[in-house]
PDB file of C-alpha atoms in Angstrom:
ATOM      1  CA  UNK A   1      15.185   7.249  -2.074  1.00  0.00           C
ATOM      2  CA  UNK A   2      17.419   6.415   0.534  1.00  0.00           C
ATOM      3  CA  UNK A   3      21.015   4.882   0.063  1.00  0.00           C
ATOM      4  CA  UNK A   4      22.977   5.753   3.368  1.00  0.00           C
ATOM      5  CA  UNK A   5      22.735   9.422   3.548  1.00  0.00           C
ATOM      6  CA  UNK A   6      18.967  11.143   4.284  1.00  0.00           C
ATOM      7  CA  UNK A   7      18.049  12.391   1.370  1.00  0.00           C
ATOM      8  CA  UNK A   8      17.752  15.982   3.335  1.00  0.00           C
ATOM      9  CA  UNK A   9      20.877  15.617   4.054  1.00  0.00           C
ATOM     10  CA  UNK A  10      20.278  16.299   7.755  1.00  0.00           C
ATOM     11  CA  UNK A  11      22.719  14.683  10.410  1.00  0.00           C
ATOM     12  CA  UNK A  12      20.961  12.579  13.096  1.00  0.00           C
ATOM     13  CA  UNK A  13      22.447  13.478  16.703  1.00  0.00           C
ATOM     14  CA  UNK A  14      23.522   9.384  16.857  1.00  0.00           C
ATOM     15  CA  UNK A  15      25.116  10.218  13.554  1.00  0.00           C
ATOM     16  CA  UNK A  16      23.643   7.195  12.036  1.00  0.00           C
ATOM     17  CA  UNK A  17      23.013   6.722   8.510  1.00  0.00           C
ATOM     18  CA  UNK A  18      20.870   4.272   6.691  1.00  0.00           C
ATOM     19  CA  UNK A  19      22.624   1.644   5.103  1.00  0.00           C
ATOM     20  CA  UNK A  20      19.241   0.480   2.861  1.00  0.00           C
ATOM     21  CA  UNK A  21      17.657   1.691  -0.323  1.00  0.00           C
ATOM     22  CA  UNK A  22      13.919   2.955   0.412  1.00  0.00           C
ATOM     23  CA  UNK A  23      11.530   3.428  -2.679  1.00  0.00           C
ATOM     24  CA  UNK A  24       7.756   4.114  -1.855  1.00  0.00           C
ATOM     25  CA  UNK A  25       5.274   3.989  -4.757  1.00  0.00           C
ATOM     26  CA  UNK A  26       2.144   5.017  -4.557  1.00  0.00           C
ATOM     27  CA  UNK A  27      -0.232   2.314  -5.354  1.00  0.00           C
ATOM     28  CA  UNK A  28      -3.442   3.813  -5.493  1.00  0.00           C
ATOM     29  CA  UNK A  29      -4.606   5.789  -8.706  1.00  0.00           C
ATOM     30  CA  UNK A  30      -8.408   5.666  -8.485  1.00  0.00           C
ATOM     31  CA  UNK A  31      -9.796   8.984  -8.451  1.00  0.00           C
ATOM     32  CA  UNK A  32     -12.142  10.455  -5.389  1.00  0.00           C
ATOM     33  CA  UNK A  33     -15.090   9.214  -4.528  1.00  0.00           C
ATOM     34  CA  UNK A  34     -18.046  10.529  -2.175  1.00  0.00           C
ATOM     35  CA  UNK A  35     -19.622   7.615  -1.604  1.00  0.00           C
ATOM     36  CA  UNK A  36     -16.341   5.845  -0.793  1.00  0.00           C
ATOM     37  CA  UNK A  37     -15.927   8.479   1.755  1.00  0.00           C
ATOM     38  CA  UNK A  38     -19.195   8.011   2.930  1.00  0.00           C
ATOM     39  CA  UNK A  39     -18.475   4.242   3.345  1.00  0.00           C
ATOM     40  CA  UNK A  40     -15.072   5.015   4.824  1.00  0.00           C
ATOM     41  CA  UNK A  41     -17.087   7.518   8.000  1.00  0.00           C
ATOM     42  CA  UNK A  42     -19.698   4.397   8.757  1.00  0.00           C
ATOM     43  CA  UNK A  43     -16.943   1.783   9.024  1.00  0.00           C
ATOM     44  CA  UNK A  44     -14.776   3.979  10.990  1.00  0.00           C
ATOM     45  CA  UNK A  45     -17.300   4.900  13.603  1.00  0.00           C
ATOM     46  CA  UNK A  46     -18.380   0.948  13.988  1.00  0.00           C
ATOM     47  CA  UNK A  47     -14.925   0.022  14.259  1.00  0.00           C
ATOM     48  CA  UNK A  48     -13.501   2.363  16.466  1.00  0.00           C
ATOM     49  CA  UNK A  49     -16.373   1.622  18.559  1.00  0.00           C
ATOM     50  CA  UNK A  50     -15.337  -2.198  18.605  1.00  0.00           C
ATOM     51  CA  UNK A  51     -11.651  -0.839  19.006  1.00  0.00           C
ATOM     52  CA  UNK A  52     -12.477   1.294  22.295  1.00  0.00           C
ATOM     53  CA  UNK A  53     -15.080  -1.508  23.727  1.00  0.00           C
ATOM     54  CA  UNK A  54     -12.235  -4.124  23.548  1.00  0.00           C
ATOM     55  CA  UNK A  55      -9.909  -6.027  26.429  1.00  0.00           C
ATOM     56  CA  UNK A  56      -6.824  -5.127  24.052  1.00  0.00           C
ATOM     57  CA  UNK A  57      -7.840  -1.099  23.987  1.00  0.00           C
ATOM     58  CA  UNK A  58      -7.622  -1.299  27.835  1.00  0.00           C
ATOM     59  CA  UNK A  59      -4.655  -3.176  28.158  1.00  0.00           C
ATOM     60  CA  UNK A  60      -2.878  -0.450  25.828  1.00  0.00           C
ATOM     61  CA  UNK A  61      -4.530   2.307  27.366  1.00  0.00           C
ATOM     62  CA  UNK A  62      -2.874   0.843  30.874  1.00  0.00           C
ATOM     63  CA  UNK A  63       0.280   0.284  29.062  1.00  0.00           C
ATOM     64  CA  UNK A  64       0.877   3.841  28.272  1.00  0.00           C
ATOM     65  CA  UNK A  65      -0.818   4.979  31.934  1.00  0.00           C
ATOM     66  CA  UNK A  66       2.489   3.147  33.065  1.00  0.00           C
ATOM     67  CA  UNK A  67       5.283   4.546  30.792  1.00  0.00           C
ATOM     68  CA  UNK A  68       8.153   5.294  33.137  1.00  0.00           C
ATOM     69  CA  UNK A  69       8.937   9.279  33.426  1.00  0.00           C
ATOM     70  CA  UNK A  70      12.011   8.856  31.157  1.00  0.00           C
ATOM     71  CA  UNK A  71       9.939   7.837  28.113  1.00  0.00           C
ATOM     72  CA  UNK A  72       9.069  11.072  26.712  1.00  0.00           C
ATOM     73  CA  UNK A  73       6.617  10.764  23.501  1.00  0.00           C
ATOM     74  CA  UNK A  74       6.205  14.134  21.453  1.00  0.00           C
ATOM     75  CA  UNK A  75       5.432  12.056  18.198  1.00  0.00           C
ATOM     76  CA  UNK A  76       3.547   8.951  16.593  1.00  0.00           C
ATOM     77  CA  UNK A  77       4.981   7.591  13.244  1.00  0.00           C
ATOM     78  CA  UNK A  78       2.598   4.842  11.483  1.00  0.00           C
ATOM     79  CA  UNK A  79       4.173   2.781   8.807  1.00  0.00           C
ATOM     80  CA  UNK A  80       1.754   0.203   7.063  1.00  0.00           C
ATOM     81  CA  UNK A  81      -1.584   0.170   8.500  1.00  0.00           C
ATOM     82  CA  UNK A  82      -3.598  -0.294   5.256  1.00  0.00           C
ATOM     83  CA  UNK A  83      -5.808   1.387   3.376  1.00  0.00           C
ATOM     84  CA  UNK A  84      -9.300   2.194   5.143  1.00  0.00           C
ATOM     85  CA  UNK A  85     -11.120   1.218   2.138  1.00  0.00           C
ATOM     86  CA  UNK A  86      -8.926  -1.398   0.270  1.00  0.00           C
ATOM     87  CA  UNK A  87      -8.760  -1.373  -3.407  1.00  0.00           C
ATOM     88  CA  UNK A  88     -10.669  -5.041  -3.380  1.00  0.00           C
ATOM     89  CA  UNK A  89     -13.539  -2.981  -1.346  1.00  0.00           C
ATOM     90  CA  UNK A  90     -14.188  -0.289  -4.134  1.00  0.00           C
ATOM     91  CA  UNK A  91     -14.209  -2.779  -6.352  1.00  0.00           C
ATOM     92  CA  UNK A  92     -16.744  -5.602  -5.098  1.00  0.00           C
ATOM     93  CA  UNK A  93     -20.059  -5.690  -5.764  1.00  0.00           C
ATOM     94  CA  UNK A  94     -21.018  -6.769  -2.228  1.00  0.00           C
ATOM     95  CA  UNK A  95     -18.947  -3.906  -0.568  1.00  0.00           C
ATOM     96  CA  UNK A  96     -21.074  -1.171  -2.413  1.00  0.00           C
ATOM     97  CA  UNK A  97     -24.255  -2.164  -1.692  1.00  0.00           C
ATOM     98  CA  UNK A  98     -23.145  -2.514   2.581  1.00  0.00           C
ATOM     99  CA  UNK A  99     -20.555  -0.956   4.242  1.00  0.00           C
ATOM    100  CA  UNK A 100     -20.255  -4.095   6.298  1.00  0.00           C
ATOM    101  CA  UNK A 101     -19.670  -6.600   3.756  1.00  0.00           C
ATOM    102  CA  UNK A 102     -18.817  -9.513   5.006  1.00  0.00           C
ATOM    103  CA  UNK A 103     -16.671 -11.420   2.056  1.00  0.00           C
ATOM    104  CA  UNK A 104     -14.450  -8.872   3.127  1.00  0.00           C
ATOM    105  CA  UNK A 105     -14.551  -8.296   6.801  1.00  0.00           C
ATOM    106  CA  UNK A 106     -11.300  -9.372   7.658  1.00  0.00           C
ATOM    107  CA  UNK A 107      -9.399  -6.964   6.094  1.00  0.00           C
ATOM    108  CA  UNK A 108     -11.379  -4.215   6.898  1.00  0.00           C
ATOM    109  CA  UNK A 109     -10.897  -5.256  10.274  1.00  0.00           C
ATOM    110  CA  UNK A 110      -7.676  -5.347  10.294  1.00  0.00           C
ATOM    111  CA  UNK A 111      -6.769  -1.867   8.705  1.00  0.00           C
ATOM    112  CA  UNK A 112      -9.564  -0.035  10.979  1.00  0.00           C
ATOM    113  CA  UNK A 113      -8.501  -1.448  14.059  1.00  0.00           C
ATOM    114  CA  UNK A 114      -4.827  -0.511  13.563  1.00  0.00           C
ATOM    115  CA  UNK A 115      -5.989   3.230  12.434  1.00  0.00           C
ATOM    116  CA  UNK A 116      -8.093   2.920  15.559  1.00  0.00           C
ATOM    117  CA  UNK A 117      -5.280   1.893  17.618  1.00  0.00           C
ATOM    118  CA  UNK A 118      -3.419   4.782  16.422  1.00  0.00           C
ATOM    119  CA  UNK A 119      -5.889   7.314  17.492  1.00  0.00           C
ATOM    120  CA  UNK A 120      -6.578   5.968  20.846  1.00  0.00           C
ATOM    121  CA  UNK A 121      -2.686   6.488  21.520  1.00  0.00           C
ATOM    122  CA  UNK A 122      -3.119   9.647  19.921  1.00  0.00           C
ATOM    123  CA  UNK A 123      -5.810  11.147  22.335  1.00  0.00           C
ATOM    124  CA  UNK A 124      -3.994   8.960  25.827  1.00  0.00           C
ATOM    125  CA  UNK A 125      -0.887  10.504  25.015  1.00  0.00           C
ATOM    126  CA  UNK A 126      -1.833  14.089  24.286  1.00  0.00           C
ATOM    127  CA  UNK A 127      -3.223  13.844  27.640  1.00  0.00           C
ATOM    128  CA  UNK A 128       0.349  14.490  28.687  1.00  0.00           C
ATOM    129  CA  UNK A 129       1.233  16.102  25.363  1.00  0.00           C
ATOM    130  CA  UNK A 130      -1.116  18.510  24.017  1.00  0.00           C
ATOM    131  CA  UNK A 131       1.264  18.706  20.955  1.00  0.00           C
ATOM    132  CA  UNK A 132       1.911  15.625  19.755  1.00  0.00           C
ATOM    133  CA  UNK A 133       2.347  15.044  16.187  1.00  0.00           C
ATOM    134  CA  UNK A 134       1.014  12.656  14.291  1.00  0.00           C
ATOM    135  CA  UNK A 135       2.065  10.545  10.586  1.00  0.00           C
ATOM    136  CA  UNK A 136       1.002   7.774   8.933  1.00  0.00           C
ATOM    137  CA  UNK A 137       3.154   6.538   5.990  1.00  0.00           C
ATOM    138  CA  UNK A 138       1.006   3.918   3.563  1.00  0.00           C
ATOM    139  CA  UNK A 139       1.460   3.683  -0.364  1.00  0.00           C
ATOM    140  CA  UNK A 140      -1.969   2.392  -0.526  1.00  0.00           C
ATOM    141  CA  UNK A 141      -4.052   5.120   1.290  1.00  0.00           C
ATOM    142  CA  UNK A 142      -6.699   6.558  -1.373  1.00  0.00           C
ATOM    143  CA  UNK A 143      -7.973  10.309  -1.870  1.00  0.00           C
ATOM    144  CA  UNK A 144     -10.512   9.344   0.494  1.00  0.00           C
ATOM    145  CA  UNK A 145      -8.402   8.091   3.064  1.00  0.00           C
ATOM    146  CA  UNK A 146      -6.338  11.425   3.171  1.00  0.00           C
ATOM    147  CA  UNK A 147      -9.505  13.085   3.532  1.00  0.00           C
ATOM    148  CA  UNK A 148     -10.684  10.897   6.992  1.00  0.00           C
ATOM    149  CA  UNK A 149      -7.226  10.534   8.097  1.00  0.00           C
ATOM    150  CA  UNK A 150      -6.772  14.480   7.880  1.00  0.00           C
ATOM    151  CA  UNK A 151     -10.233  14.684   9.897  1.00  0.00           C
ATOM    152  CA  UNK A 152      -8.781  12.470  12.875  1.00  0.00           C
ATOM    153  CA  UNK A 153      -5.514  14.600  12.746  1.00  0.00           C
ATOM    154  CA  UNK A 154      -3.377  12.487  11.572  1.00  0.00           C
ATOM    155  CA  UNK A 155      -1.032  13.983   9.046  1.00  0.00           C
ATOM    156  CA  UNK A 156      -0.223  11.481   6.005  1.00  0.00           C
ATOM    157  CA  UNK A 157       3.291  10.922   4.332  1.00  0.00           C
ATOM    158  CA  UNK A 158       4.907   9.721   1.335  1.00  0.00           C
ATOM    159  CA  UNK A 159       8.054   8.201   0.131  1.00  0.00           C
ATOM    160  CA  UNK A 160      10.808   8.014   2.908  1.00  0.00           C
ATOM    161  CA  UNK A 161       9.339  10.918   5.070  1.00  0.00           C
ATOM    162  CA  UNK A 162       8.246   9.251   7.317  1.00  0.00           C
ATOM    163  CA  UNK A 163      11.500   7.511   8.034  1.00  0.00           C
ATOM    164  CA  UNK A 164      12.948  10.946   8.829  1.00  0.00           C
ATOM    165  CA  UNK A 165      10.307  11.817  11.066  1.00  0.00           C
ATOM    166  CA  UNK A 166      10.957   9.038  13.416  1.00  0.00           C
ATOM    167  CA  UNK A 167      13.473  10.544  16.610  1.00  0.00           C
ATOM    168  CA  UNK A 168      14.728   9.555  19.953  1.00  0.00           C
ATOM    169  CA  UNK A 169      11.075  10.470  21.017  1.00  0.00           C
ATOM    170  CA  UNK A 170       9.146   8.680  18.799  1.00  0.00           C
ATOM    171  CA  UNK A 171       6.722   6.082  19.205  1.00  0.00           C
ATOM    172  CA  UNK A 172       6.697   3.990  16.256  1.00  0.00           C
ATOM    173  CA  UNK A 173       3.282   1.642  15.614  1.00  0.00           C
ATOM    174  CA  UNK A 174       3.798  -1.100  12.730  1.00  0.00           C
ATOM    175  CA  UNK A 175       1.806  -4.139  12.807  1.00  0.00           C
ATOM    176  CA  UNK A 176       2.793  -5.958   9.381  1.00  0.00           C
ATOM    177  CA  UNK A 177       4.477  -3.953   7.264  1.00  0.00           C
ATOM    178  CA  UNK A 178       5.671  -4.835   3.759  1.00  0.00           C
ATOM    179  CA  UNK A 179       8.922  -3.587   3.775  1.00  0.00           C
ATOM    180  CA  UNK A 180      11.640  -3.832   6.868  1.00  0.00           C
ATOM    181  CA  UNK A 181      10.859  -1.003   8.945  1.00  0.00           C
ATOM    182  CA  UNK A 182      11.946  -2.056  12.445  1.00  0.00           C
ATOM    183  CA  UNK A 183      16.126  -2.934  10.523  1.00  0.00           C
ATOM    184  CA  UNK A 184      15.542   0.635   8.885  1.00  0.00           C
ATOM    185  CA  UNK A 185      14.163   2.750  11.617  1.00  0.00           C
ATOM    186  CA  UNK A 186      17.257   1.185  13.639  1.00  0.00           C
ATOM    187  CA  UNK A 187      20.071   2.250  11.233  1.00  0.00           C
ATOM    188  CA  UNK A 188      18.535   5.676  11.498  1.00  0.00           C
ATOM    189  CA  UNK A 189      17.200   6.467  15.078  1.00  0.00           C
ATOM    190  CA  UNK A 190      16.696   5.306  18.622  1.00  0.00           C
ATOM    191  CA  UNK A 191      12.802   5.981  19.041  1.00  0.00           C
ATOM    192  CA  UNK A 192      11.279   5.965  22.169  1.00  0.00           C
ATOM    193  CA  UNK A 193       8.895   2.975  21.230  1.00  0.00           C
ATOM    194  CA  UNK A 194       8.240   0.807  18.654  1.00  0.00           C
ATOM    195  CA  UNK A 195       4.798  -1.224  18.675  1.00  0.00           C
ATOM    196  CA  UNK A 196       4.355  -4.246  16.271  1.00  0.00           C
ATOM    197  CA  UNK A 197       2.753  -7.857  17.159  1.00  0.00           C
ATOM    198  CA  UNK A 198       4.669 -10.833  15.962  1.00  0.00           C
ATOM    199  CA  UNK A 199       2.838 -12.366  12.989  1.00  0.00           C
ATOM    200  CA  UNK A 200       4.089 -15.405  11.014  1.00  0.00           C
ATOM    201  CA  UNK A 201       5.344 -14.741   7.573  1.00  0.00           C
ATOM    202  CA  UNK A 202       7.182 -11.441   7.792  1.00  0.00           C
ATOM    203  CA  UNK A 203      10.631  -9.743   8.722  1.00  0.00           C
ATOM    204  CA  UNK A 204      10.073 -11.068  12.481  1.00  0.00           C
ATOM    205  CA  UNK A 205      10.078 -14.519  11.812  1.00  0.00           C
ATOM    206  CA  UNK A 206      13.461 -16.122  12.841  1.00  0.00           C
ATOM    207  CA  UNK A 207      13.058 -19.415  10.674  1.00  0.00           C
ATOM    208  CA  UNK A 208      15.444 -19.211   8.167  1.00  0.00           C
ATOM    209  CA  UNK A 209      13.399 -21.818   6.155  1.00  0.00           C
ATOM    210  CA  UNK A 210      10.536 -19.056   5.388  1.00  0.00           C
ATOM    211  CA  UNK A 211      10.243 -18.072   1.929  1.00  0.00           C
ATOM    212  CA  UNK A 212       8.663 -14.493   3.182  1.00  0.00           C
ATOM    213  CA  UNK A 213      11.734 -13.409   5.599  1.00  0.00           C
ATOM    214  CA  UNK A 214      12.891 -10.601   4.496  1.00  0.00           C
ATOM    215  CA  UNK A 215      16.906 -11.169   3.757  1.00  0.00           C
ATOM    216  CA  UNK A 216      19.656  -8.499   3.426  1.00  0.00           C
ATOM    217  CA  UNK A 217      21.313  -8.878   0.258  1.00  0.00           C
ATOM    218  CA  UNK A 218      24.621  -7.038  -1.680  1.00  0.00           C
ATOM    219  CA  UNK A 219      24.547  -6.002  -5.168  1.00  0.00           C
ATOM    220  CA  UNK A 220      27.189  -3.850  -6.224  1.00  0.00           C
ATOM    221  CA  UNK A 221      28.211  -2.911  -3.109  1.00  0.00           C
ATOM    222  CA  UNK A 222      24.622  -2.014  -2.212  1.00  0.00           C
ATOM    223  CA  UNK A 223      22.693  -3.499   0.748  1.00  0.00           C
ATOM    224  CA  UNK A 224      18.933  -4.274  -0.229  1.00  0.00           C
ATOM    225  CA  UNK A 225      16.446  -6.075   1.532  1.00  0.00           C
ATOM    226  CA  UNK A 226      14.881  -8.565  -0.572  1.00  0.00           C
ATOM    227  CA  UNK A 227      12.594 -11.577   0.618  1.00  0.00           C
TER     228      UNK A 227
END
């Protein structure tokens, strides 16, 4: 929990201080399973396949080929990228019997491609950095997406942790997130870069008419974001 000082009670050099209330639950409970895990490798290698093979991949890959000399990267914090193998995937017929099930492709898509995003920033940037640390922060990661994630070396958080993590050199990848972490990360550092794509229905929509914006709120003196 976070309610305006860190919780380690460490200073930040901007001397900034959160001014929100972070809880993280975990939301997965299922125990481990080996076959999941099996699933988990074959959709990771076809979709980090598709990742690499892509226009996008090579239009990142040039992005960060280009970083100016005073953009210094020692650290990637995730927040949000999804569970590999979503709760609605262990749990559908269809998604046992393939690994490719398509009633469920989308998602899958989704939460592979931004894992593979990750990693391709990961290896570019290590280039320079040999180094470089790397977290993920998602409530709904299972025991069997610690395991892969711990295989690609990325190092996976929980609770606020990952909010501490995030410095002045930093690069910070959130796609859709479900809580506000481009308002939080800002009360509490100055990170070197901070990667998200503007998608309709969350805290980067401007239209005050949108039942999903996330809205800062005050309850007993407390600022919470709410939506």
């Amino acid at each position: 929990m976070v309610n305006g000082v860190p919780p380690d009670g460490r200073m930040r050099t901007w001397g900034a201080f959160s001014a929100y209330r972070i809880a993280c639950f975990p939301r997965h409970t299922a125990p481990f399973s080996q076959d999941s895990l099996s699933k988990s490798h074959q959709l990771w290698a076809l979709y980090q396949d598709l990742w690499k093979r892509s226009p996008t991949c090579l239009t990142l890959m040039l992005l960060l080929d280009r970083l100016p000399p005073q953009i210094q990267v020692t650290k990637i914090v995730c927040f949000g990228l999804g569970a590999l193998l979503p709760n609605v995937c262990r749990t559908c017929q269809d998604c046992q019997r393939s690994p490719d099930c398509q009633a469920h492709r989308s998602i899958r898509s989704r939460t592979f491609t931004q894992h593979a995003a990750a990693v391709s920033m990961m290896q570019k940037l290590r280039q320079q950095t040999p180094h470089l640390e790397f977290y993920s922060q998602e409530p709904e990661y299972s025991p069997e997406c610690r395991v892969l994630l711990n295989q690609m070396g990325i190092r996976v958080l929980d609770g606020h942790r990952g909010f501490l993590e995030v410095d002045d050199k930093t690069l910070v990848f959130s796609i859709k997130p479900a809580v506000p972490v481009k308002q939080i990360i800002t009360e509490l550092a100055r990170p070197a870069m901070i990667i998200w794509d503007a998608m309709g229905g969350d805290e980067r929509n401007d239209d005050e008419r949108n039942p999903d914006k996330w809205q800062l709120w005050t309850q007993n003196s407390k600022r919470l974001w709410h939506r």
